[in-house]
Amino acid sequence: MEMKLTKEMFCYQCQEAAKGTGCILKGICGKNSSTSSAMDLLLFVVRGVCTVADILRANGHQIGEEVNSFVTDALFSTITNANFDDESILARVDKGMNLRNNLVDLACEKGISLPMVDELIWMGSRSDYVEKSRMVGVLRENDEDLRSLKELIVYGLKGIAAYHEHAMRLGYSNEDIHAFMHSTIRKITTDKLSAEELTGLVLHSGEVGVKVMALLDKANTESYGHPEMTEVNIGVGKNPGILISGHDLHDIEDLLKQTEGTGVDVYTHSEMLPAHYYPAFKKYRHFVGNYGNAWWKQREEFTAFNGPIVFTTNCIVPPLEKATYKERMFTSNSTGYPGCKHITADIDGRKDYSEVIAMAKGCEAPTPIEKGKIVGGFAHNQVLLLADKVVDAVKSGAIRKFIVMAGCDGRMKSRDYYTEFAKALPADCVILTAGCAKYKYNKLELGDINGIPRVLDAGQCNDSYSLAVIALKLKEVFGVNDINELPIVYNIAWYEQKAVIVLLALLSLGVKNIHLGPTLPAFLSPNVAKVLVEKFGIAGIGTVNEDMKAFGIVN
Ligand code: SF4
Ligand code: SF3
């Protein structure tokens, strides 16, 4: 399919890409064309920074934390539903231009020659940004297969950046991961890579995806303990509350500390639910529960919550014009929304939530929307503590199959498939999950098998790492040679770019026959999709019944 440069925008990075091909006027997610253009320009600047940083590194120069953090944050801020604020994206462009110029000066001083690419030469200022942004977006690559592979790599890198940033906030920054990101982006920028070479980079990104998830797992568990089997309250208390969303555990720690003794309770939303599983946070009596569901239900749920809402990462749904909660929305880190107060960290990385807490004190307690409890906390350590029980259940036939249903939730009706799939699973099947996909079935009464819940929630999307650790452990216990010989099948739901790196990570571990839904990515060209199907057995979803048969769950 030939694509032309569009005047407005072109984005096809998420599962909601318009018409299954790409958003061209405004994002289905709510992203304006101006924001999309600003992000295209930011990625252009990131390519420049990475190119010169990689060349300096190759010449023996150390790259400072400022450059590493810039690239990580810039990539994160372009993830779907993270940032809708043009000014905050443009400020990143300005910063990136400065960094790039300083690095280029340094290279010149040292006599290091640089390639003559536009990303290193262009010297525009704010008044030139709009025009430039139209030339440097996704469609700059004319060949649709090369474009597909390059974008697949960049989306994987965005996922890596997101997970790395959480780890970095806890003091776990990995130079090899930064160097890999820079060199990969440099190669995309300066080298004329063949489809084969780009495919190699896709798989290498998956390997680094495993590394970054392992690093974040280490950062989270060394800082806050290992997640434990936990019952989480989904009802409400009588105090006013603050709702915290996203994936950043350092932020919730700050918030829990600062709200202690203030009479303000803390609730999690969507992907922050797994914070309840960590021993370090369980000790807070005012950490009341999880309010609501996955990100896409936030318009109704934030209205009913009555108190302030803090975003630590995506996913933001743009509030409607008449929304009553917009003044109560706070963003931080890579997120941004025009008109919402942005909370920044001090020099020690600590965020001051006093304004949020003061606002909460004047708000009503949350309106109850659900009651009861859900169970989670089955990250690798907890599951391995139960290993004997699990292995016995598999050996006796009480558990016949594990179905990995990790990934994302979303508003498309077609995602009801996952609820129906969970409901239709025979009683001897167990769901392993991570990410916000779980909200499609975590409130169904699916029961347990010999005390093992039939939905084992490892945590956030990054905790998909736990699912890999569990699979590798089972491989060892059952003495099989290949991970694909285990009674585990993969039916993954994706939405944004963090799910892309989870997918690439699974591929790099040798997992085959992953089903991906509710639709295959728009950014996979027919040829690239064909390679993924032939090489890895990737498939889309069909009907529940067809897929149950395809997975060998029913005959
Ligand atoms: Fe469209 Fe998704 Fe891009 Fe938003 S992020 S503009 S919905 S493809
Ligand atoms: Fe969810 Fe955005 Fe993907 Fe972290 S919060 S899994 S969609």
mmCIF file of N, CA, C and O in Angstrom, residues 30 35 42-43 72 102 109 112 191 209 238 275 284 298 337 359 369 386 411 432 457 467 498 503 526:
data_model
loop_
_atom_site.group_PDB
_atom_site.id
_atom_site.type_symbol
_atom_site.label_atom_id
_atom_site.label_comp_id
_atom_site.label_asym_id
_atom_site.label_seq_id
_atom_site.Cartn_x
_atom_site.Cartn_y
_atom_site.Cartn_z
ATOM 1 N N GLY A 30 -7.956 10.505 20.903
ATOM 2 C CA GLY A 30 -8.183 11.895 21.289
ATOM 3 C C GLY A 30 -6.986 12.792 21.008
ATOM 4 O O GLY A 30 -7.032 14.005 21.241
ATOM 5 N N THR A 35 -0.590 17.713 18.336
ATOM 6 C CA THR A 35 0.193 16.914 19.297
ATOM 7 C C THR A 35 0.959 15.830 18.548
ATOM 8 O O THR A 35 2.136 15.568 18.838
ATOM 9 N N LEU A 42 9.546 15.459 17.946
ATOM 10 C CA LEU A 42 10.316 15.005 19.111
ATOM 11 C C LEU A 42 11.092 13.730 18.764
ATOM 12 O O LEU A 42 12.270 13.589 19.113
ATOM 13 N N LEU A 43 10.450 12.827 18.051
ATOM 14 C CA LEU A 43 11.143 11.582 17.689
ATOM 15 C C LEU A 43 12.288 11.855 16.707
ATOM 16 O O LEU A 43 13.325 11.178 16.748
ATOM 17 N N THR A 72 14.897 8.482 27.248
ATOM 18 C CA THR A 72 13.929 7.590 27.897
ATOM 19 C C THR A 72 12.589 8.303 28.088
ATOM 20 O O THR A 72 11.526 7.794 27.717
ATOM 21 N N ASN A 102 24.835 20.336 21.782
ATOM 22 C CA ASN A 102 25.997 20.200 22.674
ATOM 23 C C ASN A 102 26.813 18.956 22.337
ATOM 24 O O ASN A 102 28.046 18.984 22.331
ATOM 25 N N GLU A 109 34.742 19.067 18.564
ATOM 26 C CA GLU A 109 35.935 19.370 19.376
ATOM 27 C C GLU A 109 36.923 18.207 19.388
ATOM 28 O O GLU A 109 38.132 18.382 19.351
ATOM 29 N N ILE A 112 35.705 14.026 15.912
ATOM 30 C CA ILE A 112 34.951 12.823 15.506
ATOM 31 C C ILE A 112 34.008 13.213 14.381
ATOM 32 O O ILE A 112 33.210 14.147 14.531
ATOM 33 N N ASP A 191 21.743 4.078 8.844
ATOM 34 C CA ASP A 191 22.107 2.923 8.023
ATOM 35 C C ASP A 191 20.962 2.545 7.092
ATOM 36 O O ASP A 191 19.795 2.689 7.448
ATOM 37 N N GLY A 209 14.061 -6.280 25.958
ATOM 38 C CA GLY A 209 12.781 -6.184 26.669
ATOM 39 C C GLY A 209 12.761 -7.093 27.893
ATOM 40 O O GLY A 209 12.312 -6.704 28.972
ATOM 41 N N LYS A 238 -15.116 5.948 54.196
ATOM 42 C CA LYS A 238 -15.885 7.179 54.435
ATOM 43 C C LYS A 238 -15.066 8.450 54.268
ATOM 44 O O LYS A 238 -15.599 9.566 54.211
ATOM 45 N N ALA A 275 -0.080 -2.439 43.167
ATOM 46 C CA ALA A 275 0.659 -1.850 44.305
ATOM 47 C C ALA A 275 0.182 -2.488 45.616
ATOM 48 O O ALA A 275 0.952 -2.600 46.572
ATOM 49 N N TYR A 284 0.199 0.474 55.138
ATOM 50 C CA TYR A 284 -0.535 1.749 55.269
ATOM 51 C C TYR A 284 -2.027 1.476 55.425
ATOM 52 O O TYR A 284 -2.667 0.950 54.512
ATOM 53 N N GLN A 298 -12.479 5.589 32.724
ATOM 54 C CA GLN A 298 -12.198 6.660 33.685
ATOM 55 C C GLN A 298 -13.193 7.809 33.665
ATOM 56 O O GLN A 298 -13.379 8.455 34.692
ATOM 57 N N TYR A 337 -1.538 16.834 30.327
ATOM 58 C CA TYR A 337 -2.822 17.165 29.710
ATOM 59 C C TYR A 337 -3.023 18.667 29.843
ATOM 60 O O TYR A 337 -2.814 19.224 30.934
ATOM 61 N N MET A 359 -6.460 19.556 48.298
ATOM 62 C CA MET A 359 -7.691 19.484 47.497
ATOM 63 C C MET A 359 -8.573 18.338 47.983
ATOM 64 O O MET A 359 -9.791 18.489 48.137
ATOM 65 N N ILE A 369 -19.087 2.261 43.820
ATOM 66 C CA ILE A 369 -19.568 1.733 42.534
ATOM 67 C C ILE A 369 -19.496 0.201 42.504
ATOM 68 O O ILE A 369 -20.120 -0.430 41.684
ATOM 69 N N LEU A 386 4.283 -21.552 45.798
ATOM 70 C CA LEU A 386 3.181 -22.513 45.661
ATOM 71 C C LEU A 386 3.532 -23.623 44.659
ATOM 72 O O LEU A 386 2.666 -24.399 44.270
ATOM 73 N N ARG A 411 -11.461 0.028 25.001
ATOM 74 C CA ARG A 411 -12.909 0.286 24.950
ATOM 75 C C ARG A 411 -13.620 -0.408 23.789
ATOM 76 O O ARG A 411 -14.830 -0.352 23.698
ATOM 77 N N LEU A 432 -3.283 -17.102 33.483
ATOM 78 C CA LEU A 432 -2.153 -16.337 34.025
ATOM 79 C C LEU A 432 -2.250 -14.956 33.392
ATOM 80 O O LEU A 432 -2.328 -14.837 32.170
ATOM 81 N N ASP A 457 -3.144 -13.350 38.938
ATOM 82 C CA ASP A 457 -2.698 -12.036 38.468
ATOM 83 C C ASP A 457 -1.288 -11.750 38.982
ATOM 84 O O ASP A 457 -1.086 -11.601 40.181
ATOM 85 N N LEU A 467 5.523 -14.023 34.356
ATOM 86 C CA LEU A 467 4.918 -15.155 33.653
ATOM 87 C C LEU A 467 5.992 -15.942 32.914
ATOM 88 O O LEU A 467 5.943 -17.172 32.819
ATOM 89 N N LYS A 498 3.647 -0.674 25.217
ATOM 90 C CA LYS A 498 4.261 -1.512 26.242
ATOM 91 C C LYS A 498 3.930 -2.973 25.958
ATOM 92 O O LYS A 498 4.724 -3.863 26.208
ATOM 93 N N LEU A 503 5.303 -8.510 23.862
ATOM 94 C CA LEU A 503 5.200 -9.493 22.778
ATOM 95 C C LEU A 503 6.592 -9.846 22.243
ATOM 96 O O LEU A 503 6.937 -11.026 22.098
ATOM 97 N N PRO A 526 1.604 -6.360 5.273
ATOM 98 C CA PRO A 526 1.275 -7.756 4.966
ATOM 99 C C PRO A 526 2.512 -8.653 4.950
ATOM 100 O O PRO A 526 2.480 -9.774 5.474
#
